[in-house]
Short mmCIF file of C-alpha atoms and ligand atoms in Angstrom, two decimals:
data_model
loop_
_atom_site.label_atom_id
_atom_site.label_comp_id
_atom_site.label_asym_id
_atom_site.label_seq_id
_atom_site.Cartn_x
_atom_site.Cartn_y
_atom_site.Cartn_z
CA MET I 1 14.86 -17.55 -6.88
CA LEU I 2 11.47 -17.61 -8.33
CA GLN I 3 9.12 -18.18 -4.93
CA ASN I 4 7.47 -21.34 -5.76
CA LYS I 5 3.80 -19.52 -3.75
CA ALA I 6 0.85 -21.60 -4.08
CA THR I 7 -1.50 -19.52 -5.51
CA SER I 8 -5.46 -20.69 -5.65
CA VAL I 9 -7.26 -19.42 -7.85
CA VAL I 10 -10.30 -17.80 -6.38
CA THR I 11 -13.63 -16.81 -8.18
CA ILE I 12 -15.69 -13.85 -7.58
CA GLU I 13 -18.88 -16.86 -6.65
CA ARG I 14 -16.27 -18.89 -4.42
CA PHE I 15 -15.13 -15.18 -2.60
CA ILE I 16 -18.59 -13.87 -1.96
CA ILE I 17 -19.80 -17.35 -0.53
CA GLU I 18 -16.88 -17.78 2.04
CA GLU I 19 -17.53 -14.34 2.58
CA GLU I 20 -21.24 -14.69 3.91
CA ARG I 21 -19.26 -18.34 5.82
CA GLN I 22 -18.32 -16.12 8.49
CA VAL I 23 -22.06 -13.57 8.74
CA PRO I 24 -24.09 -16.65 11.35
CA ASP I 25 -27.10 -15.18 10.21
CA ALA I 26 -26.77 -14.74 6.74
CA THR I 27 -29.62 -15.90 4.51
CA GLY I 28 -27.59 -15.91 1.06
CA GLU I 29 -29.65 -12.93 -0.20
CA LEU I 30 -27.18 -10.61 -0.60
CA SER I 31 -24.91 -13.18 -1.98
CA GLY I 32 -27.44 -13.30 -4.66
CA VAL I 33 -27.20 -9.92 -5.35
CA LEU I 34 -23.76 -9.63 -6.56
CA TYR I 35 -23.92 -12.45 -8.34
CA ASP I 36 -25.90 -11.33 -10.54
CA ILE I 37 -24.04 -7.79 -10.23
CA ALA I 38 -21.19 -9.83 -11.19
CA LEU I 39 -22.74 -11.26 -14.54
CA ALA I 40 -24.75 -8.00 -15.19
CA ALA I 41 -20.64 -6.51 -15.42
CA LYS I 42 -19.97 -9.77 -18.13
CA MET I 43 -22.51 -8.68 -20.19
CA ILE I 44 -21.89 -4.75 -19.83
CA ALA I 45 -17.98 -5.81 -20.58
CA ASN I 46 -18.44 -7.93 -23.08
CA LYS I 47 -20.54 -4.42 -24.65
CA VAL I 48 -18.18 -1.99 -24.46
CA ARG I 49 -15.02 -3.68 -25.45
CA MET I 50 -16.86 -4.14 -28.50
CA ALA I 51 -17.92 -0.65 -28.72
CA GLY I 52 -16.45 0.56 -30.77
CA LEU I 53 -17.36 -2.43 -33.51
CA ALA I 54 -21.06 -3.31 -32.57
CA ASP I 55 -22.40 0.54 -33.71
CA ILE I 56 -23.01 0.99 -30.44
CA LEU I 57 -20.67 4.00 -29.78
CA GLY I 58 -22.07 7.69 -29.91
CA SER I 59 -25.15 9.33 -28.44
CA HIS I 60 -28.77 7.34 -28.28
CA GLY I 61 -30.34 10.64 -28.32
CA GLU I 62 -33.46 11.41 -25.89
CA GLU I 63 -31.67 12.85 -22.46
CA ASN I 64 -32.14 11.53 -19.38
CA VAL I 65 -33.73 12.76 -16.38
CA GLN I 66 -30.59 14.27 -15.44
CA GLY I 67 -31.04 16.76 -18.77
CA GLU I 68 -28.03 14.71 -20.28
CA VAL I 69 -27.87 13.45 -23.56
CA GLN I 70 -27.64 9.56 -23.67
CA GLN I 71 -25.20 7.47 -24.74
CA LYS I 72 -26.41 3.88 -26.52
CA LEU I 73 -24.10 2.17 -24.11
CA ASP I 74 -25.85 4.26 -20.53
CA VAL I 75 -28.57 3.21 -21.72
CA PHE I 76 -27.58 -1.08 -22.57
CA ALA I 77 -26.31 -1.14 -19.27
CA ASN I 78 -29.27 0.57 -17.63
CA GLU I 79 -31.47 -2.34 -19.43
CA THR I 80 -28.78 -4.79 -18.34
CA ILE I 81 -28.94 -4.28 -14.85
CA ILE I 82 -32.24 -4.28 -15.21
CA LYS I 83 -32.96 -7.37 -16.40
CA ALA I 84 -30.05 -9.57 -14.67
CA MET I 85 -31.69 -7.66 -11.09
CA ASP I 86 -35.41 -7.62 -11.83
CA HIS I 87 -36.45 -11.39 -11.59
CA SER I 88 -33.78 -13.14 -8.38
CA GLY I 89 -36.79 -12.30 -6.06
CA ARG I 90 -33.60 -10.69 -4.05
CA LEU I 91 -34.78 -6.80 -4.81
CA CYS I 92 -37.86 -5.44 -3.58
CA GLY I 93 -37.00 -2.28 -6.08
CA MET I 94 -34.36 -0.05 -7.73
CA ALA I 95 -32.68 3.31 -8.61
CA SER I 96 -30.88 4.53 -11.83
CA GLU I 97 -29.26 7.37 -12.53
CA GLU I 98 -31.21 6.83 -16.28
CA GLU I 99 -34.55 6.28 -14.29
CA ALA I 100 -36.68 9.28 -12.97
CA GLU I 101 -38.51 7.62 -10.33
CA ILE I 102 -37.46 4.10 -8.76
CA ILE I 103 -37.59 0.67 -11.17
CA PRO I 104 -40.59 -1.19 -8.84
CA ILE I 105 -40.13 -4.76 -9.51
CA PRO I 106 -43.00 -6.65 -12.02
CA ASP I 107 -45.82 -8.95 -10.47
CA LYS I 108 -44.71 -11.90 -11.80
CA PHE I 109 -41.64 -11.70 -9.76
CA ARG I 110 -41.03 -12.22 -6.10
CA CYS I 111 -39.46 -9.32 -4.12
CA GLY I 112 -36.72 -9.71 -1.79
CA LYS I 113 -36.00 -7.02 1.08
CA TYR I 114 -32.68 -5.38 -0.59
CA CYS I 115 -33.02 -2.45 -2.92
CA LEU I 116 -30.22 -1.59 -5.46
CA MET I 117 -29.05 2.40 -6.85
CA PHE I 118 -26.66 2.04 -9.61
CA ASP I 119 -25.26 3.58 -12.10
CA PRO I 120 -24.86 1.56 -15.19
CA LEU I 121 -22.29 3.60 -16.55
CA ASP I 122 -19.87 6.10 -15.13
CA GLY I 123 -18.08 9.17 -17.20
CA SER I 124 -20.17 8.15 -20.57
CA SER I 125 -18.60 10.85 -21.91
CA ASN I 126 -15.38 8.89 -22.57
CA ILE I 127 -16.99 6.55 -24.51
CA ASP I 128 -16.23 7.45 -27.01
CA VAL I 129 -12.31 8.00 -26.86
CA ASN I 130 -12.11 4.66 -25.72
CA VAL I 131 -11.49 6.12 -22.06
CA PRO I 132 -12.15 4.04 -18.54
CA VAL I 133 -16.00 4.23 -17.96
CA GLY I 134 -17.86 1.69 -14.99
CA THR I 135 -20.48 0.58 -12.82
CA ILE I 136 -21.31 1.89 -9.02
CA PHE I 137 -24.12 0.69 -6.77
CA SER I 138 -25.10 0.54 -3.71
CA ILE I 139 -27.22 -1.98 -1.78
CA VAL I 140 -29.19 -1.12 0.87
CA ALA I 141 -31.81 -3.70 3.16
CA LYS I 142 -35.81 -2.49 3.05
CA THR I 143 -37.02 -0.49 5.45
CA SER I 144 -40.46 0.25 5.22
CA ASN I 145 -43.86 -2.25 5.53
CA GLY I 146 -45.14 -4.12 2.65
CA THR I 147 -43.52 -6.42 0.21
CA ASN I 148 -42.27 -3.18 -2.55
CA ALA I 149 -39.75 -0.59 -2.17
CA THR I 150 -41.18 2.61 -1.30
CA LEU I 151 -39.25 5.94 -1.86
CA GLU I 152 -37.83 5.66 1.62
CA ASP I 153 -36.00 3.03 1.49
CA PHE I 154 -34.08 4.87 -1.15
CA LEU I 155 -33.33 7.93 1.05
CA GLN I 156 -31.61 5.87 3.80
CA PRO I 157 -28.02 7.59 4.63
CA GLY I 158 -24.93 5.83 3.11
CA ALA I 159 -24.01 5.09 6.65
CA ARG I 160 -27.24 2.33 5.89
CA GLN I 161 -25.19 0.88 3.04
CA VAL I 162 -25.26 -2.73 3.20
CA ALA I 163 -22.62 -3.58 0.23
CA ALA I 164 -21.38 -0.95 -2.30
CA GLY I 165 -18.78 -1.02 -5.32
CA TYR I 166 -17.98 -0.61 -8.78
CA ILE I 167 -17.23 -2.30 -12.01
CA ILE I 168 -14.24 -0.27 -13.83
CA TYR I 169 -13.52 -1.37 -17.62
CA GLY I 170 -10.52 0.17 -18.58
CA SER I 171 -6.73 -2.13 -19.57
CA SER I 172 -8.75 -4.32 -17.43
CA THR I 173 -12.39 -5.24 -16.12
CA MET I 174 -12.33 -4.92 -11.65
CA LEU I 175 -15.28 -5.48 -9.76
CA VAL I 176 -14.03 -3.25 -6.66
CA TYR I 177 -16.99 -4.38 -4.06
CA THR I 178 -16.99 -3.74 0.42
CA THR I 179 -19.52 -5.66 2.75
CA GLY I 180 -18.42 -3.92 5.30
CA ARG I 181 -15.17 -6.49 5.94
CA GLY I 182 -12.51 -5.28 3.25
CA VAL I 183 -12.39 -4.37 0.24
CA HIS I 184 -11.56 -6.45 -2.32
CA GLY I 185 -11.00 -6.47 -6.40
CA PHE I 186 -11.17 -9.27 -8.99
CA THR I 187 -10.15 -9.10 -12.79
CA LEU I 188 -12.51 -10.75 -15.60
CA ASP I 189 -10.25 -13.35 -17.02
CA PRO I 190 -12.19 -13.00 -20.89
CA SER I 191 -10.70 -16.38 -21.25
CA ILE I 192 -12.69 -18.27 -18.83
CA GLY I 193 -15.32 -15.56 -18.52
CA GLU I 194 -14.42 -15.52 -14.21
CA PHE I 195 -13.65 -12.68 -12.12
CA LEU I 196 -10.75 -13.62 -10.32
CA LEU I 197 -9.75 -12.86 -6.66
CA SER I 198 -6.88 -10.25 -7.36
CA HIS I 199 -6.37 -7.38 -4.85
CA PRO I 200 -7.39 -8.97 -1.91
CA ASP I 201 -7.48 -6.50 1.11
CA ILE I 202 -7.36 -3.17 -0.78
CA ARG I 203 -5.67 -0.42 1.54
CA MET I 204 -5.80 2.85 0.50
CA PRO I 205 -2.45 5.00 1.43
CA ALA I 206 -2.52 7.68 3.73
CA ALA I 207 -0.77 10.02 2.45
CA GLY I 208 -0.95 10.79 -1.84
CA ARG I 209 -0.59 11.58 -4.86
CA TYR I 210 -2.86 12.74 -7.26
CA LEU I 211 -4.73 15.64 -6.99
CA SER I 212 -8.50 15.30 -9.74
CA VAL I 213 -10.12 18.01 -9.93
CA ASN I 214 -11.35 19.76 -13.14
CA ASP I 215 -9.78 23.24 -12.26
CA SER I 216 -12.31 24.65 -15.36
CA TYR I 217 -14.45 25.44 -13.11
CA GLU I 218 -11.37 26.98 -10.43
CA GLN I 219 -13.03 30.70 -11.31
CA GLN I 220 -16.21 29.71 -10.16
CA TRP I 221 -15.66 28.32 -6.76
CA ASP I 222 -15.46 30.33 -3.17
CA ALA I 223 -12.12 31.22 -1.50
CA PRO I 224 -12.00 27.99 0.89
CA VAL I 225 -11.58 26.01 -2.39
CA LYS I 226 -9.04 28.05 -4.03
CA SER I 227 -7.25 28.13 -0.95
CA LEU I 228 -7.77 24.04 -0.48
CA MET I 229 -6.36 23.77 -4.46
CA ARG I 230 -3.55 26.00 -3.67
CA GLN I 231 -2.30 24.07 -1.14
CA LEU I 232 -2.77 20.57 -2.16
CA ARG I 233 -0.64 21.80 -5.68
CA GLY I 234 1.91 23.09 -3.25
CA LEU I 235 1.23 26.32 -4.19
CA GLU I 236 0.80 27.68 0.01
CA GLY I 237 1.00 25.97 2.67
CA GLY I 238 4.35 24.00 2.11
CA ARG I 239 2.86 20.85 1.91
CA LYS I 240 4.50 18.43 -0.98
CA PRO I 241 3.30 19.03 -4.49
CA LEU I 242 0.12 16.16 -5.17
CA SER I 243 0.37 15.26 -9.40
CA VAL I 244 -2.87 16.44 -11.22
CA ARG I 245 -4.55 13.69 -12.65
CA TYR I 246 -7.86 13.91 -13.69
CA VAL I 247 -9.95 11.41 -15.91
CA GLY I 248 -13.44 12.55 -16.34
CA SER I 249 -14.82 9.21 -14.84
CA LEU I 250 -15.11 9.28 -11.46
CA VAL I 251 -14.72 5.74 -11.11
CA ALA I 252 -11.02 5.43 -12.45
CA ASP I 253 -9.95 8.22 -11.04
CA VAL I 254 -10.85 7.07 -7.69
CA HIS I 255 -9.96 3.49 -8.88
CA ARG I 256 -6.29 5.17 -9.12
CA ASN I 257 -6.17 7.09 -6.25
CA LEU I 258 -6.81 4.19 -4.20
CA PHE I 259 -4.37 1.96 -5.11
CA GLY I 260 -1.75 5.41 -5.37
CA GLY I 261 -3.11 7.48 -2.54
CA GLY I 262 -4.27 11.09 -3.71
CA ILE I 263 -8.08 12.90 -2.89
CA PHE I 264 -10.87 13.13 -6.28
CA CYS I 265 -12.02 16.28 -5.30
CA TYR I 266 -15.76 18.00 -7.41
CA PRO I 267 -16.47 21.44 -5.74
CA ALA I 268 -19.96 22.92 -5.59
CA ASN I 269 -19.47 25.40 -8.07
CA THR I 270 -21.80 28.13 -9.75
CA LYS I 271 -22.98 26.44 -12.05
CA SER I 272 -23.59 23.40 -10.49
CA PRO I 273 -24.09 25.09 -6.51
CA LYS I 274 -24.59 22.01 -5.25
CA GLY I 275 -21.55 19.89 -7.35
CA LYS I 276 -22.26 17.59 -9.88
CA LEU I 277 -22.08 13.58 -8.44
CA ARG I 278 -24.83 12.10 -7.42
CA LEU I 279 -25.54 10.82 -4.02
CA LEU I 280 -26.88 7.53 -3.72
CA TYR I 281 -25.47 6.07 -6.52
CA GLU I 282 -22.10 8.03 -7.68
CA ALA I 283 -20.85 9.54 -4.12
CA ASN I 284 -21.91 6.85 -1.26
CA PRO I 285 -20.91 4.18 -2.42
CA LEU I 286 -17.53 4.62 -2.76
CA ALA I 287 -17.71 6.58 0.21
CA PHE I 288 -18.25 3.38 1.74
CA LEU I 289 -15.48 1.19 -0.90
CA VAL I 290 -13.17 4.57 0.32
CA GLU I 291 -13.88 4.48 4.36
CA GLN I 292 -12.77 0.83 4.18
CA ALA I 293 -10.18 0.85 2.65
CA GLY I 294 -8.62 3.71 5.15
CA GLY I 295 -10.00 7.02 3.08
CA GLY I 296 -11.92 9.79 3.53
CA ALA I 297 -14.91 10.36 1.97
CA ILE I 298 -17.04 14.38 2.90
CA ASP I 299 -19.04 17.41 0.96
CA GLY I 300 -17.35 19.81 2.67
CA LYS I 301 -19.43 20.31 5.67
CA LYS I 302 -19.52 16.90 6.91
CA ARG I 303 -19.31 12.71 5.82
CA ILE I 304 -20.52 11.92 2.88
CA MET I 305 -22.18 8.91 4.51
CA ASP I 306 -23.84 10.45 7.48
CA VAL I 307 -26.40 12.95 4.46
CA VAL I 308 -29.28 12.58 4.99
CA PRO I 309 -31.17 11.66 0.90
CA THR I 310 -34.04 14.28 0.47
CA GLU I 311 -34.12 12.97 -3.42
CA LEU I 312 -33.51 10.71 -5.17
CA HIS I 313 -30.97 12.09 -7.75
CA GLN I 314 -29.58 14.68 -5.47
CA ARG I 315 -26.42 16.61 -6.34
CA VAL I 316 -23.17 17.07 -3.26
CA PRO I 317 -19.92 18.09 -3.33
CA LEU I 318 -17.23 15.84 -3.69
CA TYR I 319 -13.89 15.29 -1.59
CA ILE I 320 -13.19 11.52 -1.02
CA GLY I 321 -9.83 10.15 -0.99
CA SER I 322 -6.61 9.11 1.28
CA LYS I 323 -7.40 10.17 5.04
CA ASP I 324 -4.71 12.62 5.05
CA ALA I 325 -5.80 14.73 1.77
CA VAL I 326 -9.52 14.81 3.10
CA ASP I 327 -8.56 15.49 6.76
CA LEU I 328 -7.08 18.70 5.21
CA ALA I 329 -10.01 19.97 2.72
CA SER I 330 -12.59 19.40 6.02
CA ARG I 331 -9.89 21.71 7.83
CA VAL I 332 -9.60 24.32 4.82
CA LEU I 333 -13.54 24.69 3.98
CA ALA I 334 -15.43 24.96 7.63
CA GLY I 335 -12.88 27.80 7.51
CA LYS I 336 -10.16 26.26 9.70
CA SER I 337 -7.35 27.04 8.20
CA GLU I 338 -5.04 30.11 8.63
CA LEU I 339 -4.64 30.59 4.62
CA VAL I 340 -8.25 30.49 4.05
CA GLY I 341 -8.81 34.21 1.57
CA THR I 342 -4.96 34.48 1.02
P1 AHG T 1 -21.96 9.71 -15.59
O1 AHG T 1 -21.03 9.95 -17.17
O2 AHG T 1 -22.60 8.96 -14.81
O3 AHG T 1 -23.21 11.15 -15.71
O4 AHG T 1 -20.61 10.76 -14.73
C1 AHG T 1 -19.88 11.47 -15.14
C2 AHG T 1 -19.70 12.15 -14.27
C3 AHG T 1 -18.22 11.75 -13.46
O5 AHG T 1 -17.85 10.24 -13.92
C4 AHG T 1 -16.75 12.18 -13.98
O6 AHG T 1 -16.10 12.74 -12.52
C5 AHG T 1 -17.51 13.62 -14.12
O7 AHG T 1 -18.92 13.61 -14.59
C6 AHG T 1 -16.98 14.61 -14.96
O8 AHG T 1 -17.62 15.97 -15.11
P2 AHG T 1 -17.12 17.19 -15.77
O9 AHG T 1 -16.67 16.98 -17.59
O10 AHG T 1 -17.59 18.35 -15.39
O11 AHG T 1 -15.30 17.38 -14.49
MN1 MN T 2 -21.34 8.67 -13.02
MN1 MN T 3 -23.54 7.69 -15.63
#
């Protein structure tokens, strides 16, 4: 018998307001930044959905600061976020994966107290093959004097984030974020152009089902990493083997593990001795969100959110997911596991 559960429609705007009301000295500025991100997400989702038709496929041809060929959608997403956010009077600066330097707020606009860091399009190598891609964002409060952000404002450890989240452009478009009061998921209803609350209070399963790793780099890993992967695959140490799922879009891999449980690993390797993923706008925001959902995130030696950044585009090794698997990674990578090196 169908339960007649009253399900009230909660838009992201309403949810943000209700969250703001629970914070005594809230000014509404952070709420405004989150609204603006939701708006930018709708515009990017619209383009991603049409990517195959609107001649937006394929590379833009130029290289970005990471030395990666920019896909047209990277450029569109980057410009969409900057234009949606630069005039709101809530930010004092931005930093993007696609921009070498920090992005100042134009003089004609007022500055606010928040700094936004973002990966406008994550997994962009997957655009042309219709595999989910995403946007990742992280927000910190300005700490330096003066009105405009300085580099120092962006080089804060992840533990100082006030909000973080991602949008995944997949079979549906979802926005998942945290302000430190749990993790909440909103699904875009394209027929009304609204993000509706679909996954309140997301909790990551304590034990994992999935291992997400690109083991084509196996020969370039050190012995503790090799031992960790063998243990996660159940080849040694007697653990139940995890199913391997690797999309190649960080957002898609983390999103699946957030619901199914598991661990995503991007170890350092001889090609990328500091790892490939960027601390400020990939590892930190996802670490904040996963910890809020009950999981963990380390760089192999320490908690990701305790790493003190020294550069805007700094890379880190990343092990993120269910507490059980991340705790194992922490032990094995610190050489505390009797199986290392076998
Ligand atoms: P981006 O498209 O923003 O550069 O990110 C790509 C990243 C991340 O999404 C993914 O987990 C990783 O690159 C995949 O790297 P490999 O192809 O080396 O596995
Ligand atoms: Mn990325
Ligand atoms: Mn990117």
